[in-house]
Amino acid sequence: MSARLTERPPREAEKRPPRSGLLRHHDFRLLWLGETTNRVGINITGVAMPLVAVVTLDASTFWVSVLAAAPWLPWLLIGLPAGAWVDRMRRRPIMLICNLVPLVLLASVPVAGWLGVLTMTQLLVVALINGFAAVFFGISYKVYLPSIVESEDLQEANAKLQGSESVAQVAGLGGGGLLAQAFGAASGLLVNSVTFLVSALCLLGIRRTEPRPEEPEEHRALRQDIKEGVRYTFKDPYLRVLTLYGTATNLFLTAEAAILPVFIIRELGVPEGATGWLLASSSIGGILGATTAKRLIARFGSARGLLIATIASAPFALLIPMTGTDWTLSALVVGSAVLSLGVVLANVIQGAFRQRYCPPQLLGRVSASVSVANFGAIPFGSLLGGILGTALGLRPTLWLLTAGLALTPLLLLIGPLRRRRDLPVAPVTP
């Protein structure tokens, strides 16, 4: 069964934001702020939880890597059915619930710390449940975005969202370290929970009524919907190769990220607050990538721009294991920033491509299929980093993983991208 594109009825002219500025678009501004604040909270959690494990509970390298894997495990458990559910439901209520769950759970960590009953088990449970919320939020906002902005504005919208995600990394990762330093590793999570409240309030302020999802012509089992989304994703030559590249990149990237905080604190002797800012240094490149994506696409085209961005930036990952306790600490900053530059450019291009290319009624399931493959690699990557770091040592493991990162863009050359200037805007249907 092949899915075809369906035309959306044109919206009234008076409802269109000026083409030159999504900043004037009330609902997009709130969605943008809400998603960005949510990402700030997730990034604070990403640095604060390992710091709680390392500093408060004196966890081993392996258990820190397990904690890093826990928020991503839900993608493997429910990612595919979540995409089918999102295609059947309104997305804003889902996103609201997914902000309220972490708000409550993160507040429970400092409470347990104050009572002297905090354990590694509680941290793992909080990370895992927050991961379930992140699955639904991540799929929902990608499907919700095309109902907020016009098709021709998706590239700009995705660039803004990716740019603010990089800003959120700077604020979240750096802020996570500072919160840990100022209030204690566990108590900083209480401040973090407020970010999810702000995100929920932004979503409540959106004025446009979300249209009901299209009803299928006949009632079908959830399994059939999931199967259709997976088949569509992996049969399409563009979606297939982009998903393969994203999965391989995430495997190596998260294996490296899982052991990097331990490497910085224990081998380089960097204090907690500075560790957060070092981890946030990669976001400098992400911000640059988001702001230059439009110019790169205009100059080289979306397909060629994707190849140039990834192939040119990935080898800079090899600077990371060169880091020492002297001026070579800058190698970590430069390597992480340039690597992030390429990753964000790729994300901007791919995000707009999928939202324009995929049939609207399949977008949730396609997004879920791609995300399950990409994010499903993350817990394996985190565990891989912990196992290799324990067996080989932290620096040799970083050399091995960054060498893998340097080679992953070559996967993009096995598909049709190398023959095109631009990615297509619609699939060819029989």
Short mmCIF file of C-alpha atoms in Angstrom, two decimals:
data_model
loop_
_atom_site.label_atom_id
_atom_site.label_comp_id
_atom_site.label_asym_id
_atom_site.label_seq_id
_atom_site.Cartn_x
_atom_site.Cartn_y
_atom_site.Cartn_z
CA MET A 1 0.00 0.00 0.00
CA SER A 2 1.61 3.24 -1.13
CA ALA A 3 0.90 6.51 0.60
CA ARG A 4 0.37 9.59 -1.54
CA LEU A 5 0.71 13.24 -0.77
CA THR A 6 -2.48 14.98 0.15
CA GLU A 7 -3.02 18.66 -0.49
CA ARG A 8 -3.85 20.82 2.50
CA PRO A 9 -6.46 23.50 1.87
CA PRO A 10 -4.90 26.95 1.55
CA ARG A 11 -5.19 29.09 4.64
CA GLU A 12 -6.63 32.54 4.55
CA ALA A 13 -4.15 35.25 3.56
CA GLU A 14 -4.75 37.19 6.73
CA LYS A 15 -3.58 34.26 8.84
CA ARG A 16 -0.21 34.01 7.11
CA PRO A 17 2.71 35.57 8.92
CA PRO A 18 4.90 37.86 6.84
CA ARG A 19 7.30 35.70 4.83
CA SER A 20 10.22 37.73 6.09
CA GLY A 21 9.63 37.04 9.74
CA LEU A 22 8.40 34.11 11.76
CA LEU A 23 9.39 36.27 14.74
CA ARG A 24 6.09 38.11 14.17
CA HIS A 25 4.15 34.85 14.25
CA HIS A 26 2.55 34.72 17.72
CA ASP A 27 1.95 30.96 17.84
CA PHE A 28 5.36 30.03 16.41
CA ARG A 29 7.06 32.30 18.95
CA LEU A 30 5.34 30.49 21.80
CA LEU A 31 6.03 27.05 20.32
CA TRP A 32 9.66 28.07 19.78
CA LEU A 33 10.02 29.38 23.33
CA GLY A 34 8.25 26.36 24.81
CA GLU A 35 10.35 23.84 22.88
CA THR A 36 13.55 25.74 23.68
CA THR A 37 12.75 25.91 27.39
CA ASN A 38 11.94 22.20 27.35
CA ARG A 39 15.35 21.55 25.76
CA VAL A 40 17.07 23.73 28.38
CA GLY A 41 15.49 21.55 31.05
CA ILE A 42 16.50 18.32 29.32
CA ASN A 43 20.09 19.55 28.93
CA ILE A 44 20.32 20.67 32.56
CA THR A 45 19.08 17.21 33.52
CA GLY A 46 21.62 15.62 31.18
CA VAL A 47 24.55 17.18 33.04
CA ALA A 48 23.04 17.37 36.54
CA MET A 49 22.03 13.70 36.81
CA PRO A 50 25.55 12.33 36.06
CA LEU A 51 26.99 14.91 38.47
CA VAL A 52 24.61 13.67 41.17
CA ALA A 53 25.76 10.11 40.43
CA VAL A 54 29.47 10.99 40.40
CA VAL A 55 29.63 13.55 43.21
CA THR A 56 26.82 12.55 45.58
CA LEU A 57 26.66 8.78 45.09
CA ASP A 58 30.28 8.16 43.94
CA ALA A 59 29.04 6.02 41.03
CA SER A 60 31.42 4.07 38.81
CA THR A 61 32.06 4.85 35.13
CA PHE A 62 29.80 1.95 34.14
CA TRP A 63 26.83 3.14 36.25
CA VAL A 64 27.22 6.69 34.95
CA SER A 65 26.98 5.29 31.41
CA VAL A 66 23.88 3.28 32.39
CA LEU A 67 22.32 6.49 33.74
CA ALA A 68 23.16 8.23 30.46
CA ALA A 69 21.49 5.39 28.53
CA ALA A 70 18.27 5.29 30.59
CA PRO A 71 16.52 8.37 29.10
CA TRP A 72 16.99 6.97 25.58
CA LEU A 73 15.85 3.40 26.22
CA PRO A 74 12.14 4.35 25.84
CA TRP A 75 12.74 5.06 22.16
CA LEU A 76 13.40 1.34 21.71
CA LEU A 77 10.47 0.32 23.92
CA ILE A 78 7.65 2.58 22.70
CA GLY A 79 9.04 4.79 19.92
CA LEU A 80 7.13 3.10 17.08
CA PRO A 81 3.71 2.86 18.78
CA ALA A 82 4.20 6.42 20.07
CA GLY A 83 4.42 7.64 16.47
CA ALA A 84 1.18 5.87 15.58
CA TRP A 85 -0.55 7.28 18.67
CA VAL A 86 0.63 10.80 17.88
CA ASP A 87 -0.77 10.49 14.35
CA ARG A 88 -4.17 9.65 15.88
CA MET A 89 -4.31 12.37 18.56
CA ARG A 90 -3.97 16.12 18.98
CA ARG A 91 -0.38 16.94 19.80
CA ARG A 92 -0.53 19.93 22.14
CA PRO A 93 -2.20 18.05 25.05
CA ILE A 94 0.48 15.35 24.72
CA MET A 95 3.23 17.97 24.92
CA LEU A 96 1.66 19.55 28.00
CA ILE A 97 1.61 16.22 29.87
CA CYS A 98 5.21 15.61 28.82
CA ASN A 99 6.25 18.84 30.54
CA LEU A 100 4.38 18.15 33.77
CA VAL A 101 5.82 14.66 34.32
CA PRO A 102 9.51 15.77 34.52
CA LEU A 103 8.51 18.75 36.65
CA VAL A 104 7.29 16.40 39.40
CA LEU A 105 9.93 13.70 39.03
CA LEU A 106 12.95 16.00 39.06
CA ALA A 107 11.71 17.67 42.22
CA SER A 108 11.70 14.25 43.91
CA VAL A 109 15.50 13.90 43.61
CA PRO A 110 16.53 16.77 45.94
CA VAL A 111 13.75 15.81 48.35
CA ALA A 112 15.23 12.30 48.58
CA GLY A 113 18.69 13.86 48.94
CA TRP A 114 17.58 16.06 51.84
CA LEU A 115 16.03 13.02 53.57
CA GLY A 116 19.19 10.99 53.03
CA VAL A 117 17.43 8.26 51.01
CA LEU A 118 18.62 9.08 47.49
CA THR A 119 19.83 6.00 45.60
CA MET A 120 21.11 5.13 42.15
CA THR A 121 17.87 3.20 41.60
CA GLN A 122 15.81 6.37 42.03
CA LEU A 123 18.02 8.26 39.58
CA LEU A 124 17.60 5.49 37.01
CA VAL A 125 13.80 5.41 37.45
CA VAL A 126 13.53 9.21 37.11
CA ALA A 127 15.74 9.18 34.02
CA LEU A 128 13.73 6.34 32.46
CA ILE A 129 10.28 7.91 33.01
CA ASN A 130 11.54 11.29 31.83
CA GLY A 131 12.72 9.45 28.74
CA PHE A 132 9.17 8.23 28.04
CA ALA A 133 7.94 11.84 28.27
CA ALA A 134 10.73 12.98 25.92
CA VAL A 135 9.69 10.38 23.32
CA PHE A 136 6.15 11.73 23.07
CA PHE A 137 7.23 15.37 23.24
CA GLY A 138 9.92 14.91 20.57
CA ILE A 139 7.56 13.25 18.08
CA SER A 140 4.64 15.56 18.84
CA TYR A 141 6.37 18.89 18.31
CA LYS A 142 7.77 17.80 14.93
CA VAL A 143 4.29 16.83 13.76
CA TYR A 144 2.69 19.89 15.39
CA LEU A 145 5.02 22.38 13.68
CA PRO A 146 3.52 22.09 10.14
CA SER A 147 0.09 22.96 11.59
CA ILE A 148 1.56 26.19 13.00
CA VAL A 149 3.60 27.50 10.03
CA GLU A 150 3.25 27.32 6.25
CA SER A 151 5.18 24.77 4.19
CA GLU A 152 7.46 27.41 2.68
CA ASP A 153 8.43 28.58 6.17
CA LEU A 154 9.45 25.14 7.49
CA GLN A 155 13.14 25.60 6.60
CA GLU A 156 13.28 28.87 8.56
CA ALA A 157 11.28 27.38 11.43
CA ASN A 158 13.56 24.36 11.70
CA ALA A 159 16.67 26.55 11.54
CA LYS A 160 15.33 28.67 14.41
CA LEU A 161 14.43 25.59 16.44
CA GLN A 162 17.83 24.00 15.85
CA GLY A 163 19.58 27.26 16.67
CA SER A 164 17.69 27.65 19.91
CA GLU A 165 18.37 23.99 20.70
CA SER A 166 22.06 24.82 20.53
CA VAL A 167 21.51 27.86 22.76
CA ALA A 168 19.60 25.53 25.08
CA GLN A 169 22.64 23.28 25.17
CA VAL A 170 24.86 26.18 26.22
CA ALA A 171 22.35 27.33 28.84
CA GLY A 172 21.41 23.81 29.93
CA LEU A 173 24.81 22.13 30.08
CA GLY A 174 26.57 25.19 31.46
CA GLY A 175 23.68 25.98 33.76
CA GLY A 176 23.56 22.40 35.00
CA GLY A 177 27.15 22.67 36.18
CA LEU A 178 26.56 26.04 37.83
CA LEU A 179 23.38 24.87 39.54
CA ALA A 180 25.27 21.87 40.89
CA GLN A 181 28.04 24.14 42.14
CA ALA A 182 25.67 26.71 43.67
CA PHE A 183 22.99 24.49 45.22
CA GLY A 184 24.56 21.03 45.24
CA ALA A 185 24.24 18.45 42.49
CA ALA A 186 20.84 17.13 43.67
CA SER A 187 19.30 20.46 44.73
CA GLY A 188 20.04 22.01 41.35
CA LEU A 189 17.43 19.67 39.83
CA LEU A 190 14.70 21.48 41.80
CA VAL A 191 15.53 24.72 39.97
CA ASN A 192 15.66 22.73 36.74
CA SER A 193 12.05 21.54 37.15
CA VAL A 194 10.84 25.14 36.70
CA THR A 195 11.92 25.07 33.03
CA PHE A 196 9.27 22.45 32.29
CA LEU A 197 6.59 24.64 33.92
CA VAL A 198 7.57 27.57 31.66
CA SER A 199 7.39 25.29 28.61
CA ALA A 200 3.88 24.15 29.55
CA LEU A 201 2.68 27.74 30.02
CA CYS A 202 3.99 28.68 26.55
CA LEU A 203 2.06 25.85 24.95
CA LEU A 204 -1.12 26.93 26.76
CA GLY A 205 -0.75 30.39 25.18
CA ILE A 206 -0.92 29.18 21.55
CA ARG A 207 -4.09 30.54 19.94
CA ARG A 208 -4.53 28.47 16.80
CA THR A 209 -6.85 25.51 17.25
CA GLU A 210 -5.07 22.34 16.28
CA PRO A 211 -6.95 20.46 13.53
CA ARG A 212 -8.11 16.95 14.26
CA PRO A 213 -5.88 14.27 12.76
CA GLU A 214 -7.25 12.68 9.61
CA GLU A 215 -9.48 9.72 10.32
CA PRO A 216 -8.49 6.57 8.39
CA GLU A 217 -11.05 5.27 5.91
CA GLU A 218 -11.33 2.09 7.94
CA HIS A 219 -10.37 1.22 11.48
CA ARG A 220 -6.98 -0.44 11.55
CA ALA A 221 -4.96 -2.09 14.26
CA LEU A 222 -2.10 -0.11 15.75
CA ARG A 223 0.30 -2.74 14.43
CA GLN A 224 -0.77 -2.02 10.85
CA ASP A 225 -0.18 1.72 11.31
CA ILE A 226 3.27 1.07 12.75
CA LYS A 227 4.15 -1.31 9.92
CA GLU A 228 3.10 1.25 7.31
CA GLY A 229 5.31 3.95 8.83
CA VAL A 230 8.34 1.67 9.11
CA ARG A 231 7.88 0.34 5.56
CA TYR A 232 7.54 3.84 4.12
CA THR A 233 10.67 5.04 5.94
CA PHE A 234 12.99 2.20 5.00
CA LYS A 235 11.75 1.69 1.43
CA ASP A 236 12.36 5.33 0.51
CA PRO A 237 15.98 5.74 -0.69
CA TYR A 238 16.41 9.20 0.85
CA LEU A 239 14.85 8.48 4.23
CA ARG A 240 16.72 5.18 4.43
CA VAL A 241 20.23 6.57 3.92
CA LEU A 242 19.62 9.59 6.16
CA THR A 243 18.35 7.29 8.91
CA LEU A 244 21.38 5.01 8.55
CA TYR A 245 23.74 8.00 8.84
CA GLY A 246 21.89 9.39 11.88
CA THR A 247 21.93 6.04 13.65
CA ALA A 248 25.67 5.48 13.16
CA THR A 249 26.48 9.06 14.18
CA ASN A 250 24.39 8.83 17.34
CA LEU A 251 25.97 5.51 18.31
CA PHE A 252 29.50 6.97 18.31
CA LEU A 253 28.50 10.44 19.50
CA THR A 254 26.64 9.23 22.58
CA ALA A 255 29.31 6.64 23.45
CA GLU A 256 31.79 9.53 23.48
CA ALA A 257 29.40 11.82 25.39
CA ALA A 258 28.71 9.17 28.05
CA ILE A 259 32.33 9.02 29.22
CA LEU A 260 33.31 12.63 28.52
CA PRO A 261 32.09 14.04 31.89
CA VAL A 262 34.03 11.32 33.74
CA PHE A 263 37.12 12.04 31.60
CA ILE A 264 36.90 15.80 32.28
CA ILE A 265 36.35 15.48 36.04
CA ARG A 266 38.58 12.53 36.91
CA GLU A 267 41.43 12.68 34.38
CA LEU A 268 41.61 16.42 33.69
CA GLY A 269 40.65 17.50 37.23
CA VAL A 270 38.14 20.13 36.07
CA PRO A 271 35.64 21.30 38.78
CA GLU A 272 31.90 20.67 38.42
CA GLY A 273 30.87 24.17 37.33
CA ALA A 274 33.55 24.38 34.64
CA THR A 275 32.68 20.86 33.45
CA GLY A 276 29.21 22.04 32.47
CA TRP A 277 30.64 24.91 30.44
CA LEU A 278 33.16 22.65 28.72
CA LEU A 279 30.37 20.26 27.74
CA ALA A 280 28.36 23.26 26.52
CA SER A 281 31.22 24.45 24.29
CA SER A 282 29.99 22.24 21.47
CA SER A 283 26.84 24.36 21.27
CA ILE A 284 28.84 27.31 19.93
CA GLY A 285 29.19 25.38 16.70
CA GLY A 286 25.52 24.42 16.81
CA ILE A 287 24.45 28.07 16.99
CA LEU A 288 26.71 28.90 14.05
CA GLY A 289 25.31 25.93 12.11
CA ALA A 290 21.73 27.07 12.59
CA THR A 291 22.47 30.65 11.55
CA THR A 292 24.40 29.64 8.42
CA ALA A 293 22.13 26.81 7.23
CA LYS A 294 20.08 29.03 4.94
CA ARG A 295 23.18 30.46 3.24
CA LEU A 296 24.76 27.02 2.86
CA ILE A 297 21.61 25.64 1.22
CA ALA A 298 21.30 28.65 -1.09
CA ARG A 299 24.93 28.35 -2.18
CA PHE A 300 25.30 24.59 -2.61
CA GLY A 301 21.77 23.13 -2.44
CA SER A 302 20.28 21.04 0.36
CA ALA A 303 21.77 17.67 -0.71
CA ARG A 304 25.26 18.99 -1.47
CA GLY A 305 25.18 21.26 1.56
CA LEU A 306 24.42 18.24 3.75
CA LEU A 307 27.39 16.33 2.33
CA ILE A 308 29.77 19.28 2.65
CA ALA A 309 28.71 20.06 6.23
CA THR A 310 29.09 16.52 7.51
CA ILE A 311 32.22 15.41 5.63
CA ALA A 312 34.12 18.62 6.43
CA SER A 313 33.22 18.76 10.14
CA ALA A 314 33.34 15.13 11.35
CA PRO A 315 37.17 14.71 11.34
CA PHE A 316 37.47 17.52 13.92
CA ALA A 317 36.15 15.00 16.47
CA LEU A 318 39.71 13.61 16.57
CA LEU A 319 40.80 16.73 18.46
CA ILE A 320 38.81 15.67 21.54
CA PRO A 321 41.11 12.86 22.78
CA MET A 322 44.11 15.19 22.33
CA THR A 323 42.86 17.26 25.27
CA GLY A 324 45.21 17.72 28.23
CA THR A 325 45.40 19.74 31.42
CA ASP A 326 47.26 22.67 29.79
CA TRP A 327 46.49 24.81 26.72
CA THR A 328 45.48 21.63 24.86
CA LEU A 329 42.18 21.86 26.74
CA SER A 330 41.20 24.10 23.81
CA ALA A 331 41.26 21.00 21.57
CA LEU A 332 38.12 19.80 23.36
CA VAL A 333 36.37 23.11 22.71
CA VAL A 334 37.33 23.34 19.02
CA GLY A 335 36.70 19.67 18.25
CA SER A 336 33.30 19.62 19.96
CA ALA A 337 32.21 22.94 18.42
CA VAL A 338 33.06 22.03 14.82
CA LEU A 339 31.52 18.58 15.20
CA SER A 340 28.34 20.21 16.51
CA LEU A 341 28.37 22.65 13.58
CA GLY A 342 28.06 19.77 11.13
CA VAL A 343 25.47 17.89 13.18
CA VAL A 344 23.16 20.91 13.51
CA LEU A 345 23.45 21.80 9.81
CA ALA A 346 22.49 18.21 9.00
CA ASN A 347 19.56 18.34 11.44
CA VAL A 348 18.18 21.58 9.97
CA ILE A 349 18.29 20.18 6.44
CA GLN A 350 16.85 16.79 7.37
CA GLY A 351 14.10 18.17 9.60
CA ALA A 352 12.64 20.48 6.93
CA PHE A 353 13.09 17.76 4.29
CA ARG A 354 10.99 15.20 6.20
CA GLN A 355 8.23 17.68 7.08
CA ARG A 356 7.83 18.72 3.42
CA TYR A 357 8.53 15.35 1.82
CA CYS A 358 6.38 12.97 3.88
CA PRO A 359 2.59 12.69 3.53
CA PRO A 360 1.01 14.59 6.48
CA GLN A 361 -0.98 11.56 7.64
CA LEU A 362 2.26 9.55 7.92
CA LEU A 363 4.54 12.21 9.40
CA GLY A 364 4.23 11.06 13.01
CA ARG A 365 4.99 7.45 12.13
CA VAL A 366 7.87 8.37 9.82
CA SER A 367 9.32 10.71 12.48
CA ALA A 368 8.98 7.93 15.03
CA SER A 369 10.61 5.34 12.74
CA VAL A 370 13.56 7.65 12.09
CA SER A 371 13.80 8.60 15.77
CA VAL A 372 13.63 5.00 16.99
CA ALA A 373 16.57 4.11 14.74
CA ASN A 374 18.53 7.27 15.58
CA PHE A 375 17.72 7.57 19.28
CA GLY A 376 17.53 3.81 19.79
CA ALA A 377 21.26 3.74 19.12
CA ILE A 378 21.87 6.11 22.04
CA PRO A 379 21.45 3.65 24.97
CA PHE A 380 23.67 1.17 23.13
CA GLY A 381 26.19 3.94 22.51
CA SER A 382 26.14 5.00 26.15
CA LEU A 383 26.67 1.44 27.34
CA LEU A 384 29.35 0.92 24.69
CA GLY A 385 31.19 3.98 26.00
CA GLY A 386 30.99 2.71 29.58
CA ILE A 387 32.14 -0.81 28.72
CA LEU A 388 35.03 0.34 26.52
CA GLY A 389 36.00 3.08 28.99
CA THR A 390 36.19 0.52 31.79
CA ALA A 391 38.07 -2.06 29.71
CA LEU A 392 40.45 0.15 27.70
CA GLY A 393 40.67 3.36 29.71
CA LEU A 394 39.00 6.69 28.98
CA ARG A 395 41.48 8.28 26.55
CA PRO A 396 42.02 5.19 24.32
CA THR A 397 38.24 4.79 24.14
CA LEU A 398 37.83 8.42 23.07
CA TRP A 399 40.34 7.84 20.25
CA LEU A 400 38.41 4.80 19.04
CA LEU A 401 35.00 6.50 19.15
CA THR A 402 36.05 9.77 17.53
CA ALA A 403 37.69 7.82 14.69
CA GLY A 404 34.30 6.20 14.09
CA LEU A 405 32.63 9.63 14.12
CA ALA A 406 35.08 10.93 11.52
CA LEU A 407 34.02 8.15 9.10
CA THR A 408 30.21 8.19 9.51
CA PRO A 409 29.49 10.87 6.82
CA LEU A 410 30.78 8.43 4.20
CA LEU A 411 27.50 6.51 4.68
CA LEU A 412 25.68 9.37 2.94
CA LEU A 413 27.55 8.56 -0.27
CA ILE A 414 25.87 5.16 -0.69
CA GLY A 415 22.47 6.69 -1.51
CA PRO A 416 21.11 9.04 -4.18
CA LEU A 417 22.25 12.23 -2.38
CA ARG A 418 25.62 12.32 -4.10
CA ARG A 419 23.94 12.76 -7.49
CA ARG A 420 21.67 15.67 -6.51
CA ARG A 421 22.08 19.35 -5.75
CA ASP A 422 18.85 19.51 -3.72
CA LEU A 423 16.77 17.01 -1.81
CA PRO A 424 13.34 16.36 -3.39
CA VAL A 425 10.22 18.04 -1.99
CA ALA A 426 7.87 15.14 -2.74
CA PRO A 427 8.24 11.39 -3.23
CA VAL A 428 7.68 9.78 -6.59
CA THR A 429 4.47 7.76 -6.35
CA PRO A 430 3.37 5.06 -8.78
#
